[in-house]
mmCIF file of N, CA, C and O in Angstrom:
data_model
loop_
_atom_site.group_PDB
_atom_site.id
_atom_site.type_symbol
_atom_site.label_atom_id
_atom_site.label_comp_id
_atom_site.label_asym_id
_atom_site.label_seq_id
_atom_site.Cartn_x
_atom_site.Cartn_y
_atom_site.Cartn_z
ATOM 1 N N UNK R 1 113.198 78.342 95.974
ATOM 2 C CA UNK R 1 114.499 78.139 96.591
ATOM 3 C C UNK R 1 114.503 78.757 97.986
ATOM 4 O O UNK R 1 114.032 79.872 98.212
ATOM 5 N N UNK R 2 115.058 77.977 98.904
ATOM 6 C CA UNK R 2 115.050 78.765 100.384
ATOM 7 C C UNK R 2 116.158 79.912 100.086
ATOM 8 O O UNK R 2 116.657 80.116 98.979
ATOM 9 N N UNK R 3 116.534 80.827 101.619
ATOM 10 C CA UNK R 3 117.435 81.210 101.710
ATOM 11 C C UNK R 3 118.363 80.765 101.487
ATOM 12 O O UNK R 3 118.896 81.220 100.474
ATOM 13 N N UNK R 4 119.008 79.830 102.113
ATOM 14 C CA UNK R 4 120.529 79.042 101.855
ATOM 15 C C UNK R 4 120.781 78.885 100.486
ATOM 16 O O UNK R 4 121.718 79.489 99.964
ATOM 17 N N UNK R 5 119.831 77.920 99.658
ATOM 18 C CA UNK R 5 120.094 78.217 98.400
ATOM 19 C C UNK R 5 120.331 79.612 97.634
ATOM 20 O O UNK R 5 121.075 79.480 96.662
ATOM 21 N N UNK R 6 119.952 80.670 97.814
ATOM 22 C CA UNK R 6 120.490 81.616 96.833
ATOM 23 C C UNK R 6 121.688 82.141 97.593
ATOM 24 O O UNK R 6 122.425 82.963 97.049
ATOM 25 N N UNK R 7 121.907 81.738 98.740
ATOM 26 C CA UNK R 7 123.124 82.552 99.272
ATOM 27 C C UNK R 7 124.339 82.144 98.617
ATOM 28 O O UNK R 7 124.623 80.981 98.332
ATOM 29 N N UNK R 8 125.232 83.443 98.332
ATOM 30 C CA UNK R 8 126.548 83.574 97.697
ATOM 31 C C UNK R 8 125.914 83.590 95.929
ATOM 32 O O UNK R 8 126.635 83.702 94.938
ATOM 33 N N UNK R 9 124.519 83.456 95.927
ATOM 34 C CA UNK R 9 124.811 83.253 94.248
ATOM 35 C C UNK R 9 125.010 85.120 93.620
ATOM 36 O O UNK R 9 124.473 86.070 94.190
ATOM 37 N N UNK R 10 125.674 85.209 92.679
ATOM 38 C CA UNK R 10 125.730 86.739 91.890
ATOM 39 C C UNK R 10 124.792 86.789 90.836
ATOM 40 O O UNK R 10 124.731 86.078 89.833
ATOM 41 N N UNK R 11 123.855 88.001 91.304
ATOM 42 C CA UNK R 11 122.712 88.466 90.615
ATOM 43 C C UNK R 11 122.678 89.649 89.829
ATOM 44 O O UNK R 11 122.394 90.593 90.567
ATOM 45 N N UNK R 12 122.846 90.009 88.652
ATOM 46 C CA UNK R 12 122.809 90.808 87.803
ATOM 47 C C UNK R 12 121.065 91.687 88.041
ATOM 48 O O UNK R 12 119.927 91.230 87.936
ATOM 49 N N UNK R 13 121.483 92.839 88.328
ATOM 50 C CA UNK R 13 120.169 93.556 88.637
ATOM 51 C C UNK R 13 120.281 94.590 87.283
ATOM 52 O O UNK R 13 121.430 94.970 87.056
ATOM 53 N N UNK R 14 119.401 95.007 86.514
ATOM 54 C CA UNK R 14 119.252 95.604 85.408
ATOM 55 C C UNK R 14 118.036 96.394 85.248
ATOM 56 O O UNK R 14 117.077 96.008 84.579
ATOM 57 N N UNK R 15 118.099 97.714 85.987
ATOM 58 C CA UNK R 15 117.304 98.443 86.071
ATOM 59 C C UNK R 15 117.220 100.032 86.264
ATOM 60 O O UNK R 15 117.643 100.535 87.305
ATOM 61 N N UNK R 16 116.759 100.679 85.415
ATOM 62 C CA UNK R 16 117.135 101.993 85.351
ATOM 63 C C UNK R 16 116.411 103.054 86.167
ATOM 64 O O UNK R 16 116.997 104.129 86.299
ATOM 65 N N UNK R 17 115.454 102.931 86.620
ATOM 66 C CA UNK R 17 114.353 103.473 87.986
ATOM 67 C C UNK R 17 115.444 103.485 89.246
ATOM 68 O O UNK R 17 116.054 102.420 89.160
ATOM 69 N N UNK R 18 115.949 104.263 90.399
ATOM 70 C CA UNK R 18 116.901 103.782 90.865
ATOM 71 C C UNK R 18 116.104 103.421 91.884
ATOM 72 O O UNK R 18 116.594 102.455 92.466
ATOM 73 N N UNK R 19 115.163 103.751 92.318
ATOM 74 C CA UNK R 19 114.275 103.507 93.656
ATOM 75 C C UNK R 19 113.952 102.014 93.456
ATOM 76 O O UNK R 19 114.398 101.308 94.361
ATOM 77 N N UNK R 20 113.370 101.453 92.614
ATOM 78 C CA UNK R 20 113.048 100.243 92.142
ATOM 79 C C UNK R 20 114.328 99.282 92.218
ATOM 80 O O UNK R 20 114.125 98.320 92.958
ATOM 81 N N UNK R 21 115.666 99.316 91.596
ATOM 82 C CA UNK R 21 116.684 99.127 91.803
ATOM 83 C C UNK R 21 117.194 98.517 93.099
ATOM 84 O O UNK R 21 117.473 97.353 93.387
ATOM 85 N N UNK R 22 117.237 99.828 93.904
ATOM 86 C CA UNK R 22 117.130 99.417 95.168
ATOM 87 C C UNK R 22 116.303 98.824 96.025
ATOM 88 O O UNK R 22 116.921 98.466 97.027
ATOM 89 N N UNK R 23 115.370 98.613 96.053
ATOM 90 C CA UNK R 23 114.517 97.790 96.487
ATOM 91 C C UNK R 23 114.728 96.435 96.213
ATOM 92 O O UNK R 23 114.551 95.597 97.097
ATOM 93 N N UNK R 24 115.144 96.078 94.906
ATOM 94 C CA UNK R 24 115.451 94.412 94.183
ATOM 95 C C UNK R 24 116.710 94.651 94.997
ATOM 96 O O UNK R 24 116.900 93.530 95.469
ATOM 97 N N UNK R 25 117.541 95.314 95.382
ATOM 98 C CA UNK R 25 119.126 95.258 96.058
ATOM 99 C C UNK R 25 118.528 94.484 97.753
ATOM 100 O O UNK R 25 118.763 93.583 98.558
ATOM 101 N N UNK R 26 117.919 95.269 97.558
ATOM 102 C CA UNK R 26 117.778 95.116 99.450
ATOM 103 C C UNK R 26 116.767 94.177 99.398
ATOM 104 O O UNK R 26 116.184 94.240 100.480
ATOM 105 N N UNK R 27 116.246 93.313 98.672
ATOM 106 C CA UNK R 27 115.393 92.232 98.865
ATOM 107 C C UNK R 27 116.431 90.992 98.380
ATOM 108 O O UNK R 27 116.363 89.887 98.918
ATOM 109 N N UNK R 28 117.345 91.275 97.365
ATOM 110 C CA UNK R 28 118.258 90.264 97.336
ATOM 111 C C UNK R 28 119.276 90.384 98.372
ATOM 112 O O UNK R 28 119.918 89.341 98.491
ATOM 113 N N UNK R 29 119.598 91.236 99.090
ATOM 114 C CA UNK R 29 120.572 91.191 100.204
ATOM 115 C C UNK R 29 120.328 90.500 101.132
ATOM 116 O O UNK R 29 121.198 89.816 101.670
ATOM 117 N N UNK R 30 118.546 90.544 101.694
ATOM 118 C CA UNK R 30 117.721 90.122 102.641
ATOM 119 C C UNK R 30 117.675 88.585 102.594
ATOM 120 O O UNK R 30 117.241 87.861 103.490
ATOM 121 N N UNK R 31 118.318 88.098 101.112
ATOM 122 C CA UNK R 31 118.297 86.494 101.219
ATOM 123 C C UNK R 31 119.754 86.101 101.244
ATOM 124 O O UNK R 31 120.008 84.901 101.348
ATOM 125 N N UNK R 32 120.881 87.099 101.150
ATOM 126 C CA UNK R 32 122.010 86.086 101.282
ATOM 127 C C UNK R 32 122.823 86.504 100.069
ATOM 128 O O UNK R 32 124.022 86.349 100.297
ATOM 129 N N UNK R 33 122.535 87.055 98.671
ATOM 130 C CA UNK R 33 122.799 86.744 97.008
ATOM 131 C C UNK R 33 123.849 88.040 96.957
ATOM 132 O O UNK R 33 123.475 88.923 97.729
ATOM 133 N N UNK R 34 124.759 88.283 96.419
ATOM 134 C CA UNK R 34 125.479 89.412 96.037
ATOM 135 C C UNK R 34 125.047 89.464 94.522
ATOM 136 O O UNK R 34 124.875 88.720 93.557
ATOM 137 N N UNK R 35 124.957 91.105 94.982
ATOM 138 C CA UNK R 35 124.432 91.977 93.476
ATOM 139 C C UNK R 35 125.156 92.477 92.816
ATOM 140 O O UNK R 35 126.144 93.061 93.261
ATOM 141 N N UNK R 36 124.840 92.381 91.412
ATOM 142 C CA UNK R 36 126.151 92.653 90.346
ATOM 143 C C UNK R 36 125.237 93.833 90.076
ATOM 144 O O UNK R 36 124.042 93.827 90.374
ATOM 145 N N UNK R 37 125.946 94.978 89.420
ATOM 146 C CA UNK R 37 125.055 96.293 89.199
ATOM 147 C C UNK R 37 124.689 97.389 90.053
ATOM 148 O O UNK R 37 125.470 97.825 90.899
ATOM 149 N N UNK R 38 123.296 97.950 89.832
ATOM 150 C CA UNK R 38 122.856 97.416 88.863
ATOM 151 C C UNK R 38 123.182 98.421 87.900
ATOM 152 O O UNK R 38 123.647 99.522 88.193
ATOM 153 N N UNK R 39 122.822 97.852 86.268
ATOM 154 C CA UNK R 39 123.112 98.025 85.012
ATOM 155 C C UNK R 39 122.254 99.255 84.554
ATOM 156 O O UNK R 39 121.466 98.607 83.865
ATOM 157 N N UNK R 40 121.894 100.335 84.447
ATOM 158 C CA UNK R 40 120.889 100.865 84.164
ATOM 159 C C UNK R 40 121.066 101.089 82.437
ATOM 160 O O UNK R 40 120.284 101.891 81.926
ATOM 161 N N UNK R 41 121.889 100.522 81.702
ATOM 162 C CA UNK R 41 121.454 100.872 80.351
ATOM 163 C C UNK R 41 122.380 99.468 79.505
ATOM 164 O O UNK R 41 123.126 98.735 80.155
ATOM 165 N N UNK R 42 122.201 99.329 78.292
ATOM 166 C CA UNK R 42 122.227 98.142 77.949
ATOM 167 C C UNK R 42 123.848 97.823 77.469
ATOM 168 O O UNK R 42 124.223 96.657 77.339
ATOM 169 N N UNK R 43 124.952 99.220 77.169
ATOM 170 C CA UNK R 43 126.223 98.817 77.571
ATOM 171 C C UNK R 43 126.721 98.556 78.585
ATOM 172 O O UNK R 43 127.635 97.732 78.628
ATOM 173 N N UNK R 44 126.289 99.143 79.620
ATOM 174 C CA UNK R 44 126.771 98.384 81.061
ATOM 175 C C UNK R 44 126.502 97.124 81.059
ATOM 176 O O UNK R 44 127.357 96.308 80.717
ATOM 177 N N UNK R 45 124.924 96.660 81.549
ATOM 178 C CA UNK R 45 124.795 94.833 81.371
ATOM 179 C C UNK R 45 125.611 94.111 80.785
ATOM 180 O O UNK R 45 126.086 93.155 81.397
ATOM 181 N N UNK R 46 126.096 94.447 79.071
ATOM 182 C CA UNK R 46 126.557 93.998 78.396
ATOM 183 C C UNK R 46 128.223 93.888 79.025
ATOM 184 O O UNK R 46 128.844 92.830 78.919
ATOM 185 N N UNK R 47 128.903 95.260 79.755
ATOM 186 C CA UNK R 47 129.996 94.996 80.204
ATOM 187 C C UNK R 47 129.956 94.126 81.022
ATOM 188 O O UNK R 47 130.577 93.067 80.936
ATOM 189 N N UNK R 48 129.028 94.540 82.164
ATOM 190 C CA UNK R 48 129.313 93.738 83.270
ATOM 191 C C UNK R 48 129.072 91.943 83.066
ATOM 192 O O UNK R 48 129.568 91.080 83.789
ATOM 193 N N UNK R 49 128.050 91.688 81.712
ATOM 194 C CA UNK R 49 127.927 90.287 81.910
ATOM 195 C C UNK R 49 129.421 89.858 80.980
ATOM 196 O O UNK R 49 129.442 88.627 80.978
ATOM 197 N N UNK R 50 130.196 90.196 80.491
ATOM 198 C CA UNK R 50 131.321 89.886 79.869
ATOM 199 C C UNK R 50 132.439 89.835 80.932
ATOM 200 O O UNK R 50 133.351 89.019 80.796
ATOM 201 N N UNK R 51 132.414 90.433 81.681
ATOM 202 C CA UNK R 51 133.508 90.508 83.290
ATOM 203 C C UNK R 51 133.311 89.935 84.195
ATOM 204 O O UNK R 51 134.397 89.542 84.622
ATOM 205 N N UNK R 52 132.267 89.513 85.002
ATOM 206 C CA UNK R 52 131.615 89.256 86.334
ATOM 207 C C UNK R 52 131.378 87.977 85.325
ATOM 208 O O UNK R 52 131.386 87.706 84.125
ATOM 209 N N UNK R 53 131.107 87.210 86.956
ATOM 210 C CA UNK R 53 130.425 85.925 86.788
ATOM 211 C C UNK R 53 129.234 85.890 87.015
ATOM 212 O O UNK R 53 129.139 86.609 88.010
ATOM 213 N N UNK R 54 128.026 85.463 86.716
ATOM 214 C CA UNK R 54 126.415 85.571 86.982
ATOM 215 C C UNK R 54 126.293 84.774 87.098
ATOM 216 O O UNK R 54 126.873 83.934 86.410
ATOM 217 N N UNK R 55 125.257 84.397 88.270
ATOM 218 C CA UNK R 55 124.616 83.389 88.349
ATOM 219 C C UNK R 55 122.989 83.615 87.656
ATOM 220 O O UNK R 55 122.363 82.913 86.863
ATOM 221 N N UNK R 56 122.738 84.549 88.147
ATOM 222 C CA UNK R 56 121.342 84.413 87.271
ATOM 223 C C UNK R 56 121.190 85.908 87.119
ATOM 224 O O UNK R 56 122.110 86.554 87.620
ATOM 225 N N UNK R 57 120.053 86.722 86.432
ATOM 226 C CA UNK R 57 120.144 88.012 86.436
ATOM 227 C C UNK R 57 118.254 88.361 86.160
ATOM 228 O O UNK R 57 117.397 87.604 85.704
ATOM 229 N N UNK R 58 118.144 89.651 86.605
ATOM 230 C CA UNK R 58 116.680 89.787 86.778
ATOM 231 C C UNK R 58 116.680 91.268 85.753
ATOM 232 O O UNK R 58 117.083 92.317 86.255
ATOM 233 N N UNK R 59 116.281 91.242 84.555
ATOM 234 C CA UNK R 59 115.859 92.135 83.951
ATOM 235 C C UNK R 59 114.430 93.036 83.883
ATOM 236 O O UNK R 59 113.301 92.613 83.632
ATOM 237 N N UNK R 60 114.870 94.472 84.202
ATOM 238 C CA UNK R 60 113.593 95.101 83.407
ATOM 239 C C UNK R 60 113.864 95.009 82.017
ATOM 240 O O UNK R 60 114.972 94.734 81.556
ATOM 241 N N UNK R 61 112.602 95.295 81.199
ATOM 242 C CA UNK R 61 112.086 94.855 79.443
ATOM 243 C C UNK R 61 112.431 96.114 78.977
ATOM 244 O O UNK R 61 112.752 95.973 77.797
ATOM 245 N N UNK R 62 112.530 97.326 79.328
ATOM 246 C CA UNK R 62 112.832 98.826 78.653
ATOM 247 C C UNK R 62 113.867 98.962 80.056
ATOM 248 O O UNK R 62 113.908 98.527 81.206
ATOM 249 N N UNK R 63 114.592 99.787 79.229
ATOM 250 C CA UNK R 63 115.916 101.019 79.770
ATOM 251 C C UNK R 63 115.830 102.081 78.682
ATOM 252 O O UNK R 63 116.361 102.216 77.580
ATOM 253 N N UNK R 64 114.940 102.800 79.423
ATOM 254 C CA UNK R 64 115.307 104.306 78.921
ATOM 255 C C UNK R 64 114.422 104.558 77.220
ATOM 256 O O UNK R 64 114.640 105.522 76.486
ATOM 257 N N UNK R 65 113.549 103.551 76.954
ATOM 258 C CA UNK R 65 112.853 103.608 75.806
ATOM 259 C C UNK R 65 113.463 102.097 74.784
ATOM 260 O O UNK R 65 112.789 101.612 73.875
ATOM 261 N N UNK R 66 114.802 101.587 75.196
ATOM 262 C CA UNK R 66 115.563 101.229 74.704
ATOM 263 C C UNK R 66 114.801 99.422 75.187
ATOM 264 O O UNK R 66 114.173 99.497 76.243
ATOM 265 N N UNK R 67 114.813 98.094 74.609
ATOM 266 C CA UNK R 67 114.635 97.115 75.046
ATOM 267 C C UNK R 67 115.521 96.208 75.431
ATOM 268 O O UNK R 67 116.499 96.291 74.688
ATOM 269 N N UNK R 68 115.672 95.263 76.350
ATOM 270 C CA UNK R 68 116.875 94.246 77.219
ATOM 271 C C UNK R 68 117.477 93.292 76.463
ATOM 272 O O UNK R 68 118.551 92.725 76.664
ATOM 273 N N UNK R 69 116.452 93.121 75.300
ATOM 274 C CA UNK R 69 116.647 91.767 74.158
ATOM 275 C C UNK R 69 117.946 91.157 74.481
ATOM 276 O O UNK R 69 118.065 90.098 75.097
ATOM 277 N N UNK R 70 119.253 92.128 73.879
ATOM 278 C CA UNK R 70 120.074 92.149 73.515
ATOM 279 C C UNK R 70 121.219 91.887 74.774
ATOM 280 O O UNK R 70 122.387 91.499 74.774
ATOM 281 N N UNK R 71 120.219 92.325 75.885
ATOM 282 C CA UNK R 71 120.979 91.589 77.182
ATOM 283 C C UNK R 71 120.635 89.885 77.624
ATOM 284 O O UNK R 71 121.481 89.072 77.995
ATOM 285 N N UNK R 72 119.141 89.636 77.459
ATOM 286 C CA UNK R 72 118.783 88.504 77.533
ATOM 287 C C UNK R 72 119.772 87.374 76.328
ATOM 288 O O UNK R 72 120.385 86.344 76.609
ATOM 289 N N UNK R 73 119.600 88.099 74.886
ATOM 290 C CA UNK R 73 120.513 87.140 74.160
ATOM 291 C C UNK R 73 122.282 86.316 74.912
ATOM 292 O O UNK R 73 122.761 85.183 74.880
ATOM 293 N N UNK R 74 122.828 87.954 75.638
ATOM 294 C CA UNK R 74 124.293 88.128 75.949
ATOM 295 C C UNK R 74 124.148 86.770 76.561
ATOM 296 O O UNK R 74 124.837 85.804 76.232
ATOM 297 N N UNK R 75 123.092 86.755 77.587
ATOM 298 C CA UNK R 75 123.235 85.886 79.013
ATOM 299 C C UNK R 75 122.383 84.866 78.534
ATOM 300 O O UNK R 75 122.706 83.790 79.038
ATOM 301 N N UNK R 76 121.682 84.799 77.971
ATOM 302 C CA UNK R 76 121.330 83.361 76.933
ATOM 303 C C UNK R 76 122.784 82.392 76.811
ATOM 304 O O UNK R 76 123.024 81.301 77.328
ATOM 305 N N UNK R 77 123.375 82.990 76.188
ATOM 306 C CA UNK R 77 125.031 82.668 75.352
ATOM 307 C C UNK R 77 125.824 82.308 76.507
ATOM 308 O O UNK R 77 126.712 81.479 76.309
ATOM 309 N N UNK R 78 125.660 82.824 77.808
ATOM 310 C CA UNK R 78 126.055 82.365 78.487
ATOM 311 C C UNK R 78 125.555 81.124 79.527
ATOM 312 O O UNK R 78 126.100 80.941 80.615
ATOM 313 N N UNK R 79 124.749 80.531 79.164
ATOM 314 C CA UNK R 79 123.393 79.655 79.798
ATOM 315 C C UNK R 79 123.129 80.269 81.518
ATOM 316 O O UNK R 79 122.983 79.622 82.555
ATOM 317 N N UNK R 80 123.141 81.618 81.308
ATOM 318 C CA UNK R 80 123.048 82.507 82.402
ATOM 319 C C UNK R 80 121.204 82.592 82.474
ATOM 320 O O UNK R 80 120.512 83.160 81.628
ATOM 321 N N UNK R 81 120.643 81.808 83.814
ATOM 322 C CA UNK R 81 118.933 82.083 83.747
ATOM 323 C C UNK R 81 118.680 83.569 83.851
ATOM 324 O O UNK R 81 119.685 84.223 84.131
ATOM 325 N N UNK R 82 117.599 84.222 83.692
ATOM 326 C CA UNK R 82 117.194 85.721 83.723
ATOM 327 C C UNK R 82 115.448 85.310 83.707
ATOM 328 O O UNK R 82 114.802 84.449 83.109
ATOM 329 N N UNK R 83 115.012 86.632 84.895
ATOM 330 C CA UNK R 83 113.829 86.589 84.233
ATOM 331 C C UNK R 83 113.278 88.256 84.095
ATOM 332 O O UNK R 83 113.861 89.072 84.809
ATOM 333 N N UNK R 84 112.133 88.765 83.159
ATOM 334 C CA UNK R 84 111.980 90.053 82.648
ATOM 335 C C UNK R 84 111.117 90.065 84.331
ATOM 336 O O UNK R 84 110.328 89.261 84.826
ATOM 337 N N UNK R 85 111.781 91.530 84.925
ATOM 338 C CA UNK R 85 110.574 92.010 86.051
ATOM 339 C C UNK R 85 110.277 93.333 85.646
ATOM 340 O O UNK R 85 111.111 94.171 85.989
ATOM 341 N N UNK R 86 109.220 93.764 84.951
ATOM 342 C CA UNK R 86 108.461 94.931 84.739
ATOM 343 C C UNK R 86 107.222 95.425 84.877
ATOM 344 O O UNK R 86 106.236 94.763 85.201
ATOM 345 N N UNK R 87 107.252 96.714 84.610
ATOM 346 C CA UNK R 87 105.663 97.246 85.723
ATOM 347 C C UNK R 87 104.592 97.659 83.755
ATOM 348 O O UNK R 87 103.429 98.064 83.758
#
């Protein structure tokens, strides 16, 4: 997708590292996208994807020992795309 295309879309960032975090902030800023988050543990995601509108959302696979599953399902349910970014 170029720039133009992701511009204005809302991106659910879900990541508990905050340095890392920010970096996905300021690389999605750098194209245009407003950032929802980010979520660093799996009741937040869960709030924020029940409130906010998403357009798509970029998960890390662990928070805190804990796994995203249960966020990927949320935004599944919502035919919200996501993809897992982890190290």
């Amino acid at each position: 997708m170029s720039k133009r295309e992701l511009s204005n879309h809302k991106v659910l960032v879900v990541e508990d590292e905050m340095m890392i975090a920010m970096l996905i902030e300021d690389m999605l800023d750098e194209l245009g996208c407003k950032v929802v988050g980010p979520a660093t543990n799996v009741p937040r995601a869960l709030e924020l994807i029940g409130k906010e509108s998403i357009d798509v959302a970029v998960l890390d696979l662990n928070l805190d020992g804990k796994d995203t599953y249960a966020i990927a399902d949320a935004l599944q349910g919502k035919n919200v795309p996501f993809i897992f970014a982890t190290g």
